[in-house]
Coordinates of N, CA, C and O in Angstrom, one line a residue:
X1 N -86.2 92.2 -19.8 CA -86.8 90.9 -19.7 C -88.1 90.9 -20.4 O -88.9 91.8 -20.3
X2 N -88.3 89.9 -21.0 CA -89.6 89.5 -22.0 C -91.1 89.1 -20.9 O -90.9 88.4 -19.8
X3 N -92.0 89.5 -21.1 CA -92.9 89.5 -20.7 C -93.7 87.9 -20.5 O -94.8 87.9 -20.1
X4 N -93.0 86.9 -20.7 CA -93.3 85.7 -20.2 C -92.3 85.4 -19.0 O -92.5 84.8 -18.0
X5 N -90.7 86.1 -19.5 CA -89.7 85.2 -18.9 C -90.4 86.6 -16.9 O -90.3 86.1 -15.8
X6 N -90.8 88.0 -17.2 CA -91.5 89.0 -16.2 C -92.2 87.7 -15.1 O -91.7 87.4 -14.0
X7 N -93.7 87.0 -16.0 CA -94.3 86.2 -15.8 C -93.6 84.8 -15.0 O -94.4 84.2 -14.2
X8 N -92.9 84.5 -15.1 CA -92.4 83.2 -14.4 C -91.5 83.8 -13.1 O -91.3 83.1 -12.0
X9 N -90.8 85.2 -13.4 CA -90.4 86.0 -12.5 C -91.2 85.7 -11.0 O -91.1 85.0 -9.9
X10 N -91.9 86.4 -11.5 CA -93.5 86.5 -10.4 C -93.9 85.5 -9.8 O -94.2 85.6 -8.6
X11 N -94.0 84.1 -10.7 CA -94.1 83.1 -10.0 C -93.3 82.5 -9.0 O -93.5 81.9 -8.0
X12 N -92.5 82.8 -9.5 CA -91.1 81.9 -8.7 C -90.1 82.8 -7.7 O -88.9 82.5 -7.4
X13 N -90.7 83.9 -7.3 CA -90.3 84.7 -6.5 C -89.4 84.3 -5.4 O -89.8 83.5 -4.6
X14 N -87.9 85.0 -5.4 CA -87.5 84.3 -4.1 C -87.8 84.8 -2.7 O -88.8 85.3 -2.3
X15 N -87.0 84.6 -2.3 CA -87.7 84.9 -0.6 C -86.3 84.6 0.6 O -85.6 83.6 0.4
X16 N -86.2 85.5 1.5 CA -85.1 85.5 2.3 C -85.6 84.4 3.7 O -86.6 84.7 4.3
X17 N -85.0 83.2 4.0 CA -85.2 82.3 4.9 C -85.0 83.0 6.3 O -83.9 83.4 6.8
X18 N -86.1 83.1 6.9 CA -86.5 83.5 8.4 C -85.5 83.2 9.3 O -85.2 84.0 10.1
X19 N -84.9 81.8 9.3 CA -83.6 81.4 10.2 C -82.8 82.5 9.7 O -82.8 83.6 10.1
X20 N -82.1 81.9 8.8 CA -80.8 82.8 8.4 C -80.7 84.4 8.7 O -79.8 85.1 9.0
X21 N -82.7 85.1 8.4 CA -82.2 86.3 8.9 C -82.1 87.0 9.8 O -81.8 88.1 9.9
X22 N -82.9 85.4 11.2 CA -82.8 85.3 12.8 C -81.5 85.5 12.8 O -81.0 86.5 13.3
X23 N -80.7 84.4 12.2 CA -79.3 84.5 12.7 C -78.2 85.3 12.7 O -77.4 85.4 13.5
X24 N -78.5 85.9 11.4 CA -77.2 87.0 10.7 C -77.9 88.0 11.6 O -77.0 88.7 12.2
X25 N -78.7 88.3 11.9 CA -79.7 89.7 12.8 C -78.1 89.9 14.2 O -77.6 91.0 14.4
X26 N -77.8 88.6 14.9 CA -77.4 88.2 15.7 C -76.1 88.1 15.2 O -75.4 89.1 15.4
X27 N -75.7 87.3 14.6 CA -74.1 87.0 14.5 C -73.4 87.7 13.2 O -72.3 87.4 12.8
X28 N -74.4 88.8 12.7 CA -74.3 89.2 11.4 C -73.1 90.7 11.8 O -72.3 91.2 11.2
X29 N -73.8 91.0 13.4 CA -72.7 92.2 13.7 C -71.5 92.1 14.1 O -71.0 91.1 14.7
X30 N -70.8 93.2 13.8 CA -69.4 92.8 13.8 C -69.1 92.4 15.5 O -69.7 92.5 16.5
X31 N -68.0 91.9 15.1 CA -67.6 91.1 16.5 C -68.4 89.7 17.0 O -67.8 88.7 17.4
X32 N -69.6 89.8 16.8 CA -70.2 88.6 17.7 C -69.6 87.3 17.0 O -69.6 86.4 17.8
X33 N -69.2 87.1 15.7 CA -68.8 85.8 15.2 C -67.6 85.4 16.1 O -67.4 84.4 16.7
X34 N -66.8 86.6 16.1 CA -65.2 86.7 16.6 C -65.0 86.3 17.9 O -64.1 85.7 18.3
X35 N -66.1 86.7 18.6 CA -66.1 86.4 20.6 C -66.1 85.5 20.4 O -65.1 84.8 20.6
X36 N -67.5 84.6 19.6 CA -67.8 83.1 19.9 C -66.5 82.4 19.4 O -65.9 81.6 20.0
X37 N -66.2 82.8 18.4 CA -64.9 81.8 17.7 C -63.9 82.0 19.2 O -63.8 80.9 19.8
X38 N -63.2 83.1 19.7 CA -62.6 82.9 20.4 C -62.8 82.2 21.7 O -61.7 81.8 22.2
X39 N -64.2 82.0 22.4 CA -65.0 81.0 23.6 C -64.9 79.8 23.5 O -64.9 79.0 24.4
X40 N -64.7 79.5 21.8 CA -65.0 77.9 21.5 C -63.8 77.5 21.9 O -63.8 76.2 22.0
X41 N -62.1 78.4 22.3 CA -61.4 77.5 22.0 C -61.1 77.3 23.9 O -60.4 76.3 24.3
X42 N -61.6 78.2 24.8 CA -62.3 78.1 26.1 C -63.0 79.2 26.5 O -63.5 80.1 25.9
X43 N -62.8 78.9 28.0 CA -63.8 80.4 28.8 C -62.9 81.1 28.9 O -61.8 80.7 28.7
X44 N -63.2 82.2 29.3 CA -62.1 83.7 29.5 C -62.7 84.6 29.7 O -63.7 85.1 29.1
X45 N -61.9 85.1 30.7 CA -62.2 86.2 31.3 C -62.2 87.4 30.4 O -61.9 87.3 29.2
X46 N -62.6 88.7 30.8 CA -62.7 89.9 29.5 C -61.5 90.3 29.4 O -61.3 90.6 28.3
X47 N -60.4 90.5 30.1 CA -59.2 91.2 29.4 C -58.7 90.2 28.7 O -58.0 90.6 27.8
X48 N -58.7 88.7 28.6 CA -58.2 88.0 27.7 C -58.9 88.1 26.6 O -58.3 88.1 25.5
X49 N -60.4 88.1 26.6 CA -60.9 88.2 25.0 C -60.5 89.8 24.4 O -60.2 89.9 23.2
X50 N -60.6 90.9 25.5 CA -60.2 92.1 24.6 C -58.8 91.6 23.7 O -58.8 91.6 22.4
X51 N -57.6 91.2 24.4 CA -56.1 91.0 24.6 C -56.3 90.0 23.0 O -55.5 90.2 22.1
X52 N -57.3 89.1 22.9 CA -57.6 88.5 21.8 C -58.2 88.4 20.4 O -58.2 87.6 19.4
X53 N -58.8 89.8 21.0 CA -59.7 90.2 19.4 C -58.8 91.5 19.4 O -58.9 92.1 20.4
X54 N -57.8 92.0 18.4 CA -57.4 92.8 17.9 C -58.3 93.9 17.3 O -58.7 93.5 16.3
X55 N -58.8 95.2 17.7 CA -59.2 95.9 17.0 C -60.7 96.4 17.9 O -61.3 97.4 17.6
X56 N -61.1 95.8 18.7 CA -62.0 95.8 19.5 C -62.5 96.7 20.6 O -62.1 96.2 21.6
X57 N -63.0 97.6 20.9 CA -62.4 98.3 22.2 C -63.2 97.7 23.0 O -63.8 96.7 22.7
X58 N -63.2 98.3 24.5 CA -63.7 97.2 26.0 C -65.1 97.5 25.4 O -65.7 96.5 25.0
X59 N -65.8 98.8 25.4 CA -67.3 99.0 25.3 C -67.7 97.9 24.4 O -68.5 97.1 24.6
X60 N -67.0 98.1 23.0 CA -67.8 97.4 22.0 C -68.2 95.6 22.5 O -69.2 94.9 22.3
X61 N -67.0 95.3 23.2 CA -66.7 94.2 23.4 C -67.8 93.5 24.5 O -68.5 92.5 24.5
X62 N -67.7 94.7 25.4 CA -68.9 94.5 26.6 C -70.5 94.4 26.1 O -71.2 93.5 26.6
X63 N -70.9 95.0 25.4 CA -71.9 95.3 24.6 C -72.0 93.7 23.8 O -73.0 93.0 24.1
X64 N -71.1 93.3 23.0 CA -71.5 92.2 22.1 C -71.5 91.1 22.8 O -72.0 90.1 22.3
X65 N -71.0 91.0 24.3 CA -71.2 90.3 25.5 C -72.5 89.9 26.0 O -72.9 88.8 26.2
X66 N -73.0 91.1 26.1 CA -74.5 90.9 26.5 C -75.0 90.7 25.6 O -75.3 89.5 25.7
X67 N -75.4 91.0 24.6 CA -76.1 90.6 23.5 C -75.9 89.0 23.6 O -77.0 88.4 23.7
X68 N -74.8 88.2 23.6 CA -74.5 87.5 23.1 C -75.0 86.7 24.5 O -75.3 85.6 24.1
X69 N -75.1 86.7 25.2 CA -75.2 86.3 27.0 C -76.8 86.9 26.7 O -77.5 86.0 27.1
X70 N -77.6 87.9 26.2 CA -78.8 87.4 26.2 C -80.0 86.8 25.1 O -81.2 86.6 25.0
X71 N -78.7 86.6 24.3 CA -79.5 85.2 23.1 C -79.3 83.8 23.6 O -79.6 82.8 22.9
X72 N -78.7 83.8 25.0 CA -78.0 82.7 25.4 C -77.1 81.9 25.0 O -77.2 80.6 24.9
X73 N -76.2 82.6 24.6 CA -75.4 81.8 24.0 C -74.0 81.7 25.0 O -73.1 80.8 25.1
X74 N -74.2 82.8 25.7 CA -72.8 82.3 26.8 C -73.3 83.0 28.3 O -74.4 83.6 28.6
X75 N -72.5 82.7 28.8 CA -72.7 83.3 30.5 C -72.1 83.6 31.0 O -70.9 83.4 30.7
X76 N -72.5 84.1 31.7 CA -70.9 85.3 32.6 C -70.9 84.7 34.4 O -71.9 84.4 35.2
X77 N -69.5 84.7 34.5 CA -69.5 83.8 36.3 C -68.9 84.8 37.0 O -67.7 85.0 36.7
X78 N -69.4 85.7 37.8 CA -68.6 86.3 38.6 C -67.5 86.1 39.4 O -67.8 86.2 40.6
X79 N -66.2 86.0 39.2 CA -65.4 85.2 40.4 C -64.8 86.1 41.5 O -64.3 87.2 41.3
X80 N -64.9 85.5 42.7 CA -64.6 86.3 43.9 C -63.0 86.8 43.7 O -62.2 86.0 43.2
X81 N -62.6 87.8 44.0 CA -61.5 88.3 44.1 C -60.9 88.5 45.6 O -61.7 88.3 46.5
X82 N -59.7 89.0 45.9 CA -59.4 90.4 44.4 C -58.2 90.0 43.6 O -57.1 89.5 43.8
X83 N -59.0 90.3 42.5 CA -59.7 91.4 42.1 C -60.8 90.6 41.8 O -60.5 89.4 41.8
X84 N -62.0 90.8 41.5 CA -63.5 90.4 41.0 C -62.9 90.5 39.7 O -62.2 91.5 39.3
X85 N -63.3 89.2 38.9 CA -63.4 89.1 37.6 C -64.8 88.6 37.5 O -65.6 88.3 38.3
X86 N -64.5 88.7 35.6 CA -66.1 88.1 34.3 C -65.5 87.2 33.8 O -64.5 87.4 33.0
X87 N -66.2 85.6 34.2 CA -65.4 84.6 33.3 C -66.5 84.3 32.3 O -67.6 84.1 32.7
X88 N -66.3 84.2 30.8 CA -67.7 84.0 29.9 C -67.5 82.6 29.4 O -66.4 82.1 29.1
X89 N -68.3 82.2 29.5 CA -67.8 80.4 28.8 C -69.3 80.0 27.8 O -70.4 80.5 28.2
X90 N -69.2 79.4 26.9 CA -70.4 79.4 25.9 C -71.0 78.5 26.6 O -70.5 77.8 27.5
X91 N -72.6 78.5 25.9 CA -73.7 77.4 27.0 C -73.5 76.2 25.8 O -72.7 76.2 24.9
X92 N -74.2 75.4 25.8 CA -74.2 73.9 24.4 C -74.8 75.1 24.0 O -73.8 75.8 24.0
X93 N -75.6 75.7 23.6 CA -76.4 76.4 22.3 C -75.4 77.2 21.8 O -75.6 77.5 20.6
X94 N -74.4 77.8 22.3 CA -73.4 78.3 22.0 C -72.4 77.4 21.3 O -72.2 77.6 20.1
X95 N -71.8 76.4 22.1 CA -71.2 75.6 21.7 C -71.6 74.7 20.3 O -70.9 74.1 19.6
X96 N -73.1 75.0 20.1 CA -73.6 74.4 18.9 C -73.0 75.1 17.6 O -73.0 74.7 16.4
X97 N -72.7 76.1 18.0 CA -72.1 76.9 16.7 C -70.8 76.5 16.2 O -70.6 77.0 15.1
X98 N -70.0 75.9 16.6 CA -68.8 75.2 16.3 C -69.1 74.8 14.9 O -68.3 75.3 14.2
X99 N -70.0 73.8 14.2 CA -69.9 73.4 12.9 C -69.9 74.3 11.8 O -69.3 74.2 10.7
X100 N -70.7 75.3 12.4 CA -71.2 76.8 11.5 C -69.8 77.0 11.7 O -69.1 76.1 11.2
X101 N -69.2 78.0 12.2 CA -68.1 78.4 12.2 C -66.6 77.9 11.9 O -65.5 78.5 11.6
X102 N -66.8 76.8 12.1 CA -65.5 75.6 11.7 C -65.3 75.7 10.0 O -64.2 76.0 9.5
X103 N -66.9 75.5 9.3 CA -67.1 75.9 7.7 C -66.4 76.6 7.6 O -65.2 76.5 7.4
X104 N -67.4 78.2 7.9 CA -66.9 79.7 7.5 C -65.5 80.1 7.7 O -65.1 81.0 7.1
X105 N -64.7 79.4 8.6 CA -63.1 79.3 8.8 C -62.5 78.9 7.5 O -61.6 79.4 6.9
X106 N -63.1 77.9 7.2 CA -62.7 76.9 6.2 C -63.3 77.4 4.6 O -62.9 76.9 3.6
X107 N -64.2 78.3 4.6 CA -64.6 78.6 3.3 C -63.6 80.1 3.2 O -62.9 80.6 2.3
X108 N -63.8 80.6 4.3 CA -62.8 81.9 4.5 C -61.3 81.7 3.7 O -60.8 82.5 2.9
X109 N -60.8 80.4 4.2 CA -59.2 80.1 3.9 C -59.7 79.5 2.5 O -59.3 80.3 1.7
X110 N -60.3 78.8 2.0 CA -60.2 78.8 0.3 C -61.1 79.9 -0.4 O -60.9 79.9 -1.7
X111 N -62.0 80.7 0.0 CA -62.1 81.9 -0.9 C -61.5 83.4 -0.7 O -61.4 84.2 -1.6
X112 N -61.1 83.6 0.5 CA -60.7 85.0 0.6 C -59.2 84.6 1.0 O -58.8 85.3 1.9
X113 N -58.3 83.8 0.7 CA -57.0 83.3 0.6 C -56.4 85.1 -0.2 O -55.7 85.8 0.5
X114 N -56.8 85.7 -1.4 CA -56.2 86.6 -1.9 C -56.4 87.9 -1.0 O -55.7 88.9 -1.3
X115 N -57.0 88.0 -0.2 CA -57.2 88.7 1.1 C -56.2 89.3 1.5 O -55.3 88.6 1.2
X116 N -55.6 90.8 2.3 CA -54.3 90.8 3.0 C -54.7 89.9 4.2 O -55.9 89.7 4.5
X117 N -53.6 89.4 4.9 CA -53.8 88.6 6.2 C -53.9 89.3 7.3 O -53.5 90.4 7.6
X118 N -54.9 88.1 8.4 CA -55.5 89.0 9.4 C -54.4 89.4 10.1 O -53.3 88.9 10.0
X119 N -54.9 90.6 11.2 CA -54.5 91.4 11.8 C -53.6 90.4 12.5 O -53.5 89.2 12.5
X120 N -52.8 91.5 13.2 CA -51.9 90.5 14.3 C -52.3 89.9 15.2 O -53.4 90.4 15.6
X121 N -51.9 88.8 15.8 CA -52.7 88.1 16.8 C -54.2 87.7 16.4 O -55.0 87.7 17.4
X122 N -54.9 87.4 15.2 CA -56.0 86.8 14.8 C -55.3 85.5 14.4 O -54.2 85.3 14.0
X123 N -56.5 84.5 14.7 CA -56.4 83.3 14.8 C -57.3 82.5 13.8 O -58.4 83.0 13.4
X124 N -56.8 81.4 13.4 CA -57.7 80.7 12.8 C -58.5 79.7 13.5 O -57.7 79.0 14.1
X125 N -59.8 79.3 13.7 CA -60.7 79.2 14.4 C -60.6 77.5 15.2 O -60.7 77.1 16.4
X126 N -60.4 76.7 14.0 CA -59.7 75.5 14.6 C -58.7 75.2 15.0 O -58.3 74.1 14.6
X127 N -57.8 75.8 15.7 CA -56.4 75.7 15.6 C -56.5 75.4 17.2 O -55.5 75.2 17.9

């Protein structure tokens, strides 16, 4: 690079947007996009979301749970048994993610279309 085009380099420096790297910090690890997509379409208890994300095990699952339950994005209801279940259902700030993810479903199916197809029992997000 030529020592003017160096020069305008410098000036025009980019820079990584503070939201986006709030967000991806958060929804950037694996699984957490996949829970939420799976909540949006209701609440469910954890053997249904394990039984739903293919590939997942219970720990990882429980773990992206709380994480996810302490960005507030969902909440966990204890229900009286027996047996005692975890019912998680997204809060609206959760539920706000629906447009974000509606896209990324939708940019997923027209750019990674040459992709092998997902796992068994994966879903596509608006369905």
């Amino acid at each position: 690079m030529g020592t003017m085009e160096a020069r305008l380099a410098e000036r025009t420096a980019i820079q990584c947007d503070e939201a986006l790297t709030s967000v991806f910090s958060l929804l950037g690890k694996r699984w957490s996009g996949v829970v939420i997509g799976v909540l949006l379409e209701r609440p469910a208890r954890f053997a249904e979301l394990a039984r739903a994300i293919p590939g997942i095990t219970e720990s990882m699952l429980s773990t992206r749970l709380n994480e996810l339950r302490d960005a507030g994005l969902l909440t966990r209801e204890i229900i009286d048994g027996p047996p005692i279940a975890s019912l998680y259902r997204l809060t609206p700030r959760g539920e706000a993610l629906r447009p974000a993810l509606d896209a990324l479903g939708r940019w997923a199916h027209s750019h990674l279309s040459e992709q092998p197809p997902p796992a068994s029992g994966a879903r596509h997000i608006t369905e």
